[in-house]
Amino acid sequence: MQKRALAVHDLSCVGRCSLTVALPILSAVGVNTAVIPTALLSTHTGEFTGYTHLDLSDQLSPITAHLATLGLHFDAFYSGYLASGAQVEQILSMLDQLCDSETHIFVDPAFADHGRRYSLIDESMPAQMRRLCARANTIVPNLTEAAFLLDRPYPGEHYDRTLIGDYCRGLLDLSAENVIITDVSFSPEETGIAILSRSSQQNEPEFLFRSKFDGVFHGTGDVFASFALAGLLQDMPLKPAAERALDLTHESIEWTLREGQPLRYGVQFERVLKKL
């Protein structure tokens, strides 16, 4: 039977991120993907100015109430960028109304990067996002978000495997089953991820690295997370799903650089969808 997912992210009209990434990637693996937009933006907020932003908080409860009448089962609930900390309460209500015990709750706590919150995100978000992560099966924060979720200082470039292991265990303590921290690097030449699962019986994370490209690649967190969830919905174990997601995200960046595309429009993930 075809699997079904619900993706709850913002919708940016231009710039590959959020729903314009999640929907095609999940659809490419045959997942029937429904969407609920948390905000509508003309572009994403990185490297663009003058963008529009419409907070859709007033639509979330009516949409949820209507979908609840349809009797649908969602194999995955995938949340990403939320317009405000206050929206977390509405997302928690969605979980109660639209999910069941078989739904894999996959949270990308997309609210910060490079040591600071995104421009439109209020200071309540880290504490509110902890509540949502506590309901998740899998969480996929970047290094900045991991630090903020744990109420720790952002470590910048000065950290080691011991600190990342501490972060992973701390995030599991929020009640998640699986943690993938992205944007982990121990040398200027590489970047990658740390993976720790409660079911693995291991106390230390596994690390996967790829060569690092120069530049800021907007939306790659969404690309990676969507590829990872696609793997999980294809019944791949966590590590192989994460490793394939890392490879495909890396290749998407390569395509973008090879063709000289402006980085602010996101990476060419479309080029690698056939590999799913």
mmCIF file of C-alpha atoms in Angstrom:
data_model
loop_
_atom_site.group_PDB
_atom_site.id
_atom_site.type_symbol
_atom_site.label_atom_id
_atom_site.label_comp_id
_atom_site.label_asym_id
_atom_site.label_seq_id
_atom_site.Cartn_x
_atom_site.Cartn_y
_atom_site.Cartn_z
ATOM 1 C CA MET A 1 0.000 0.000 0.000
ATOM 2 C CA GLN A 2 1.243 3.483 -0.833
ATOM 3 C CA LYS A 3 2.618 5.349 2.145
ATOM 4 C CA ARG A 4 1.347 8.762 3.140
ATOM 5 C CA ALA A 5 3.199 11.646 4.800
ATOM 6 C CA LEU A 6 2.174 15.060 6.062
ATOM 7 C CA ALA A 7 4.762 17.826 5.649
ATOM 8 C CA VAL A 8 4.279 20.930 7.800
ATOM 9 C CA HIS A 9 6.724 23.635 6.693
ATOM 10 C CA ASP A 10 6.712 27.129 5.267
ATOM 11 C CA LEU A 11 6.282 27.717 1.543
ATOM 12 C CA SER A 12 8.835 29.992 -0.114
ATOM 13 C CA CYS A 13 7.814 30.900 -3.650
ATOM 14 C CA VAL A 14 11.434 31.188 -4.846
ATOM 15 C CA GLY A 15 14.487 29.464 -3.374
ATOM 16 C CA ARG A 16 14.671 25.693 -2.892
ATOM 17 C CA CYS A 17 13.769 24.962 0.731
ATOM 18 C CA SER A 18 10.983 23.712 2.968
ATOM 19 C CA LEU A 19 7.895 22.520 1.084
ATOM 20 C CA THR A 20 9.381 23.056 -2.390
ATOM 21 C CA VAL A 21 12.052 20.534 -1.344
ATOM 22 C CA ALA A 22 10.067 18.135 0.858
ATOM 23 C CA LEU A 23 7.181 17.582 -1.559
ATOM 24 C CA PRO A 24 9.193 16.567 -4.656
ATOM 25 C CA ILE A 25 11.691 14.423 -2.742
ATOM 26 C CA LEU A 26 9.065 12.425 -0.861
ATOM 27 C CA SER A 27 6.936 12.152 -3.995
ATOM 28 C CA ALA A 28 9.959 10.783 -5.895
ATOM 29 C CA VAL A 29 9.980 7.692 -3.657
ATOM 30 C CA GLY A 30 6.266 7.138 -4.146
ATOM 31 C CA VAL A 31 5.038 8.702 -0.907
ATOM 32 C CA ASN A 32 1.647 10.396 -1.117
ATOM 33 C CA THR A 33 2.588 13.689 0.509
ATOM 34 C CA ALA A 34 0.056 16.105 1.953
ATOM 35 C CA VAL A 35 1.182 19.566 3.056
ATOM 36 C CA ILE A 36 0.225 22.218 5.590
ATOM 37 C CA PRO A 37 2.068 25.543 5.079
ATOM 38 C CA THR A 38 3.031 27.374 8.267
ATOM 39 C CA ALA A 39 3.908 30.618 6.466
ATOM 40 C CA LEU A 40 4.021 31.984 2.928
ATOM 41 C CA LEU A 41 7.146 33.852 1.839
ATOM 42 C CA SER A 42 8.073 35.331 -1.518
ATOM 43 C CA THR A 43 11.615 33.977 -1.023
ATOM 44 C CA HIS A 44 13.503 32.374 1.807
ATOM 45 C CA THR A 45 15.217 34.809 4.173
ATOM 46 C CA GLY A 46 18.850 34.052 3.335
ATOM 47 C CA GLU A 47 20.596 36.474 0.938
ATOM 48 C CA PHE A 48 17.309 38.041 -0.144
ATOM 49 C CA THR A 49 15.931 41.399 0.985
ATOM 50 C CA GLY A 50 12.438 42.844 0.647
ATOM 51 C CA TYR A 51 10.788 39.443 0.956
ATOM 52 C CA THR A 52 7.162 39.117 1.996
ATOM 53 C CA HIS A 53 6.118 36.971 4.953
ATOM 54 C CA LEU A 54 2.586 35.881 5.758
ATOM 55 C CA ASP A 55 2.149 34.019 9.046
ATOM 56 C CA LEU A 56 -0.517 31.347 8.511
ATOM 57 C CA SER A 57 -1.133 30.596 12.188
ATOM 58 C CA ASP A 58 -4.816 31.441 11.848
ATOM 59 C CA GLN A 59 -5.211 28.713 9.208
ATOM 60 C CA LEU A 60 -3.499 25.839 11.009
ATOM 61 C CA SER A 61 -6.317 24.895 13.386
ATOM 62 C CA PRO A 62 -9.091 25.018 10.742
ATOM 63 C CA ILE A 63 -6.997 22.950 8.314
ATOM 64 C CA THR A 64 -6.211 20.430 11.053
ATOM 65 C CA ALA A 65 -9.856 20.171 12.078
ATOM 66 C CA HIS A 66 -10.914 19.501 8.497
ATOM 67 C CA LEU A 67 -8.189 16.913 7.833
ATOM 68 C CA ALA A 68 -9.133 15.140 11.062
ATOM 69 C CA THR A 69 -12.573 14.417 9.580
ATOM 70 C CA LEU A 70 -11.043 12.501 6.647
ATOM 71 C CA GLY A 71 -9.837 9.537 8.675
ATOM 72 C CA LEU A 72 -6.408 9.441 7.011
ATOM 73 C CA HIS A 73 -3.450 7.491 8.350
ATOM 74 C CA PHE A 74 -0.086 9.229 7.983
ATOM 75 C CA ASP A 75 2.996 7.035 8.001
ATOM 76 C CA ALA A 76 5.133 10.106 8.710
ATOM 77 C CA PHE A 77 4.562 13.569 10.128
ATOM 78 C CA TYR A 78 7.386 15.867 8.980
ATOM 79 C CA SER A 79 7.686 19.324 10.524
ATOM 80 C CA GLY A 80 10.181 22.019 9.602
ATOM 81 C CA TYR A 81 10.225 25.811 9.719
ATOM 82 C CA LEU A 82 7.559 27.309 11.966
ATOM 83 C CA ALA A 83 6.626 30.980 11.799
ATOM 84 C CA SER A 84 6.874 31.480 15.568
ATOM 85 C CA GLY A 85 7.334 29.708 18.883
ATOM 86 C CA ALA A 86 3.610 30.069 19.425
ATOM 87 C CA GLN A 87 2.928 27.766 16.459
ATOM 88 C CA VAL A 88 4.429 24.842 18.361
ATOM 89 C CA GLU A 89 1.229 24.514 20.402
ATOM 90 C CA GLN A 90 -0.726 24.166 17.168
ATOM 91 C CA ILE A 91 1.700 21.570 15.820
ATOM 92 C CA LEU A 92 1.349 19.557 19.025
ATOM 93 C CA SER A 93 -2.410 19.672 18.530
ATOM 94 C CA MET A 94 -1.906 18.383 14.974
ATOM 95 C CA LEU A 95 -0.007 15.405 16.364
ATOM 96 C CA ASP A 96 -2.888 14.626 18.700
ATOM 97 C CA GLN A 97 -5.529 14.935 15.981
ATOM 98 C CA LEU A 98 -3.822 13.578 12.873
ATOM 99 C CA CYS A 99 -1.247 11.014 14.028
ATOM 100 C CA ASP A 100 -1.488 7.571 15.575
ATOM 101 C CA SER A 101 0.917 5.152 17.220
ATOM 102 C CA GLU A 102 2.265 4.048 13.813
ATOM 103 C CA THR A 103 3.117 7.557 12.596
ATOM 104 C CA HIS A 104 6.840 8.331 12.472
ATOM 105 C CA ILE A 105 7.195 11.871 13.810
ATOM 106 C CA PHE A 106 10.181 13.462 12.090
ATOM 107 C CA VAL A 107 11.172 16.934 13.291
ATOM 108 C CA ASP A 108 13.626 19.246 11.572
ATOM 109 C CA PRO A 109 13.822 22.091 14.127
ATOM 110 C CA ALA A 110 14.600 24.682 11.466
ATOM 111 C CA PHE A 111 15.076 27.900 13.394
ATOM 112 C CA ALA A 112 18.808 28.764 13.516
ATOM 113 C CA ASP A 113 22.177 28.403 11.805
ATOM 114 C CA HIS A 114 25.725 29.735 12.087
ATOM 115 C CA GLY A 115 25.249 30.553 15.762
ATOM 116 C CA ARG A 116 22.097 32.672 15.510
ATOM 117 C CA ARG A 117 18.343 32.395 15.047
ATOM 118 C CA TYR A 118 16.833 33.028 11.635
ATOM 119 C CA SER A 119 15.828 36.638 11.117
ATOM 120 C CA LEU A 120 12.086 36.164 11.713
ATOM 121 C CA ILE A 121 12.367 33.724 14.641
ATOM 122 C CA ASP A 122 11.562 34.955 18.148
ATOM 123 C CA GLU A 123 13.523 34.083 21.273
ATOM 124 C CA SER A 124 10.826 31.723 22.560
ATOM 125 C CA MET A 125 11.481 29.220 19.772
ATOM 126 C CA PRO A 126 14.218 27.046 21.360
ATOM 127 C CA ALA A 127 12.168 26.348 24.490
ATOM 128 C CA GLN A 128 9.002 25.736 22.478
ATOM 129 C CA MET A 129 10.818 23.532 19.958
ATOM 130 C CA ARG A 130 12.061 21.328 22.820
ATOM 131 C CA ARG A 131 8.423 20.420 23.470
ATOM 132 C CA LEU A 132 7.961 19.314 19.875
ATOM 133 C CA CYS A 133 11.234 17.377 19.805
ATOM 134 C CA ALA A 134 10.052 15.512 22.904
ATOM 135 C CA ARG A 135 7.232 14.041 20.799
ATOM 136 C CA ALA A 136 9.461 13.037 17.894
ATOM 137 C CA ASN A 137 10.817 9.686 16.781
ATOM 138 C CA THR A 138 13.631 11.363 14.832
ATOM 139 C CA ILE A 139 15.072 14.874 15.120
ATOM 140 C CA VAL A 140 17.507 16.442 12.650
ATOM 141 C CA PRO A 141 18.968 19.670 14.088
ATOM 142 C CA ASN A 142 22.060 21.363 12.760
ATOM 143 C CA LEU A 143 24.853 22.145 15.212
ATOM 144 C CA THR A 144 23.443 25.574 16.120
ATOM 145 C CA GLU A 145 19.957 24.209 16.746
ATOM 146 C CA ALA A 146 21.354 21.332 18.799
ATOM 147 C CA ALA A 147 23.166 23.785 21.080
ATOM 148 C CA PHE A 148 20.114 26.036 21.441
ATOM 149 C CA LEU A 149 17.768 23.106 22.101
ATOM 150 C CA LEU A 150 20.059 22.050 24.940
ATOM 151 C CA ASP A 151 20.376 25.646 26.176
ATOM 152 C CA ARG A 152 24.128 25.523 25.566
ATOM 153 C CA PRO A 153 26.375 28.202 24.055
ATOM 154 C CA TYR A 154 27.027 27.786 20.340
ATOM 155 C CA PRO A 155 30.496 26.197 20.161
ATOM 156 C CA GLY A 156 31.563 27.866 16.925
ATOM 157 C CA GLU A 157 34.462 25.993 15.344
ATOM 158 C CA HIS A 158 35.954 24.904 18.657
ATOM 159 C CA TYR A 159 34.520 21.524 19.582
ATOM 160 C CA ASP A 160 35.424 17.853 19.476
ATOM 161 C CA ARG A 161 33.809 14.425 19.280
ATOM 162 C CA THR A 162 33.264 14.408 23.040
ATOM 163 C CA LEU A 163 31.090 17.519 22.871
ATOM 164 C CA ILE A 164 29.064 16.208 19.921
ATOM 165 C CA GLY A 165 28.525 12.932 21.764
ATOM 166 C CA ASP A 166 27.291 14.919 24.747
ATOM 167 C CA TYR A 167 24.924 16.852 22.468
ATOM 168 C CA CYS A 168 23.552 13.647 20.945
ATOM 169 C CA ARG A 169 22.896 12.052 24.329
ATOM 170 C CA GLY A 170 21.317 15.276 25.609
ATOM 171 C CA LEU A 171 18.974 15.381 22.618
ATOM 172 C CA LEU A 172 17.978 11.748 23.140
ATOM 173 C CA ASP A 173 17.113 12.729 26.701
ATOM 174 C CA LEU A 174 14.454 15.038 25.258
ATOM 175 C CA SER A 175 12.669 11.720 24.455
ATOM 176 C CA ALA A 176 13.507 11.354 20.762
ATOM 177 C CA GLU A 177 14.484 7.883 19.555
ATOM 178 C CA ASN A 178 16.927 8.987 16.851
ATOM 179 C CA VAL A 179 19.175 12.045 16.572
ATOM 180 C CA ILE A 180 21.054 13.232 13.499
ATOM 181 C CA ILE A 181 23.108 16.396 13.986
ATOM 182 C CA THR A 182 24.135 18.034 10.723
ATOM 183 C CA ASP A 183 26.859 20.571 9.976
ATOM 184 C CA VAL A 184 29.430 18.705 12.078
ATOM 185 C CA SER A 185 33.067 19.277 11.155
ATOM 186 C CA PHE A 186 36.384 18.584 12.826
ATOM 187 C CA SER A 187 38.585 19.955 10.037
ATOM 188 C CA PRO A 188 38.298 22.697 7.374
ATOM 189 C CA GLU A 189 38.265 20.082 4.612
ATOM 190 C CA GLU A 190 35.225 18.068 5.696
ATOM 191 C CA THR A 191 31.672 18.358 6.927
ATOM 192 C CA GLY A 192 29.147 15.768 7.906
ATOM 193 C CA ILE A 193 26.730 14.360 10.432
ATOM 194 C CA ALA A 194 26.584 12.623 13.802
ATOM 195 C CA ILE A 195 24.030 9.833 14.330
ATOM 196 C CA LEU A 196 22.852 8.281 17.568
ATOM 197 C CA SER A 197 19.864 6.025 18.105
ATOM 198 C CA ARG A 198 18.407 4.846 21.383
ATOM 199 C CA SER A 199 17.822 1.400 19.897
ATOM 200 C CA SER A 200 21.463 0.945 18.877
ATOM 201 C CA GLN A 201 22.560 0.332 22.474
ATOM 202 C CA GLN A 202 25.586 2.537 21.763
ATOM 203 C CA ASN A 203 26.566 5.490 23.891
ATOM 204 C CA GLU A 204 28.652 7.274 21.271
ATOM 205 C CA PRO A 205 27.457 8.648 17.939
ATOM 206 C CA GLU A 206 28.624 7.460 14.542
ATOM 207 C CA PHE A 207 30.132 10.117 12.281
ATOM 208 C CA LEU A 208 29.912 10.366 8.504
ATOM 209 C CA PHE A 209 31.889 12.981 6.577
ATOM 210 C CA ARG A 210 32.228 14.259 3.034
ATOM 211 C CA SER A 211 34.518 16.876 1.533
ATOM 212 C CA LYS A 212 33.495 20.446 2.274
ATOM 213 C CA PHE A 213 32.681 22.992 -0.430
ATOM 214 C CA ASP A 214 33.294 26.716 -0.089
ATOM 215 C CA GLY A 215 30.107 28.753 0.139
ATOM 216 C CA VAL A 216 26.796 28.999 1.972
ATOM 217 C CA PHE A 217 24.289 26.531 0.561
ATOM 218 C CA HIS A 218 20.771 27.588 1.479
ATOM 219 C CA GLY A 219 18.152 24.902 1.999
ATOM 220 C CA THR A 220 20.589 22.003 2.272
ATOM 221 C CA GLY A 221 19.270 21.183 5.749
ATOM 222 C CA ASP A 222 15.821 20.706 4.231
ATOM 223 C CA VAL A 223 17.280 18.719 1.330
ATOM 224 C CA PHE A 224 19.200 16.402 3.658
ATOM 225 C CA ALA A 225 16.277 15.914 6.049
ATOM 226 C CA SER A 226 13.869 15.169 3.199
ATOM 227 C CA PHE A 227 16.251 12.624 1.648
ATOM 228 C CA ALA A 228 16.715 11.015 5.081
ATOM 229 C CA LEU A 229 12.976 10.718 5.694
ATOM 230 C CA ALA A 230 12.514 9.357 2.173
ATOM 231 C CA GLY A 231 14.920 6.573 3.094
ATOM 232 C CA LEU A 232 13.128 5.799 6.340
ATOM 233 C CA LEU A 233 9.835 5.609 4.449
ATOM 234 C CA GLN A 234 11.498 3.117 2.088
ATOM 235 C CA ASP A 235 12.174 1.008 5.211
ATOM 236 C CA MET A 236 15.893 1.757 5.247
ATOM 237 C CA PRO A 237 17.630 1.632 8.660
ATOM 238 C CA LEU A 238 18.626 5.001 10.106
ATOM 239 C CA LYS A 239 22.335 4.956 9.216
ATOM 240 C CA PRO A 240 21.950 3.898 5.549
ATOM 241 C CA ALA A 241 19.127 6.425 5.118
ATOM 242 C CA ALA A 242 21.292 9.181 6.591
ATOM 243 C CA GLU A 243 24.336 8.142 4.559
ATOM 244 C CA ARG A 244 22.393 8.187 1.293
ATOM 245 C CA ALA A 245 20.914 11.562 2.247
ATOM 246 C CA LEU A 246 24.409 12.912 2.862
ATOM 247 C CA ASP A 247 25.653 11.588 -0.485
ATOM 248 C CA LEU A 248 22.712 13.000 -2.447
ATOM 249 C CA THR A 249 22.912 16.389 -0.733
ATOM 250 C CA HIS A 250 26.643 16.480 -1.489
ATOM 251 C CA GLU A 251 25.978 15.638 -5.134
ATOM 252 C CA SER A 252 23.257 18.315 -5.337
ATOM 253 C CA ILE A 253 25.825 20.903 -4.242
ATOM 254 C CA GLU A 254 28.298 19.582 -6.833
ATOM 255 C CA TRP A 255 25.745 20.016 -9.612
ATOM 256 C CA THR A 256 25.018 23.582 -8.489
ATOM 257 C CA LEU A 257 28.688 24.569 -8.410
ATOM 258 C CA ARG A 258 29.469 22.813 -11.680
ATOM 259 C CA GLU A 259 26.801 24.797 -13.513
ATOM 260 C CA GLY A 260 27.644 28.076 -11.806
ATOM 261 C CA GLN A 261 24.169 28.619 -10.417
ATOM 262 C CA PRO A 262 23.564 31.444 -7.878
ATOM 263 C CA LEU A 263 23.742 29.827 -4.463
ATOM 264 C CA ARG A 264 20.921 31.850 -2.953
ATOM 265 C CA TYR A 265 18.408 29.921 -5.076
ATOM 266 C CA GLY A 266 19.316 26.646 -3.389
ATOM 267 C CA VAL A 267 20.975 23.479 -4.644
ATOM 268 C CA GLN A 268 19.982 21.361 -7.635
ATOM 269 C CA PHE A 269 18.501 18.420 -5.796
ATOM 270 C CA GLU A 270 16.312 17.743 -8.847
ATOM 271 C CA ARG A 271 19.402 16.361 -10.615
ATOM 272 C CA VAL A 272 19.710 13.432 -8.224
ATOM 273 C CA LEU A 273 16.080 12.428 -7.672
ATOM 274 C CA LYS A 274 16.415 9.539 -10.136
ATOM 275 C CA LYS A 275 18.911 7.925 -7.731
ATOM 276 C CA LEU A 276 16.141 7.442 -5.172
#
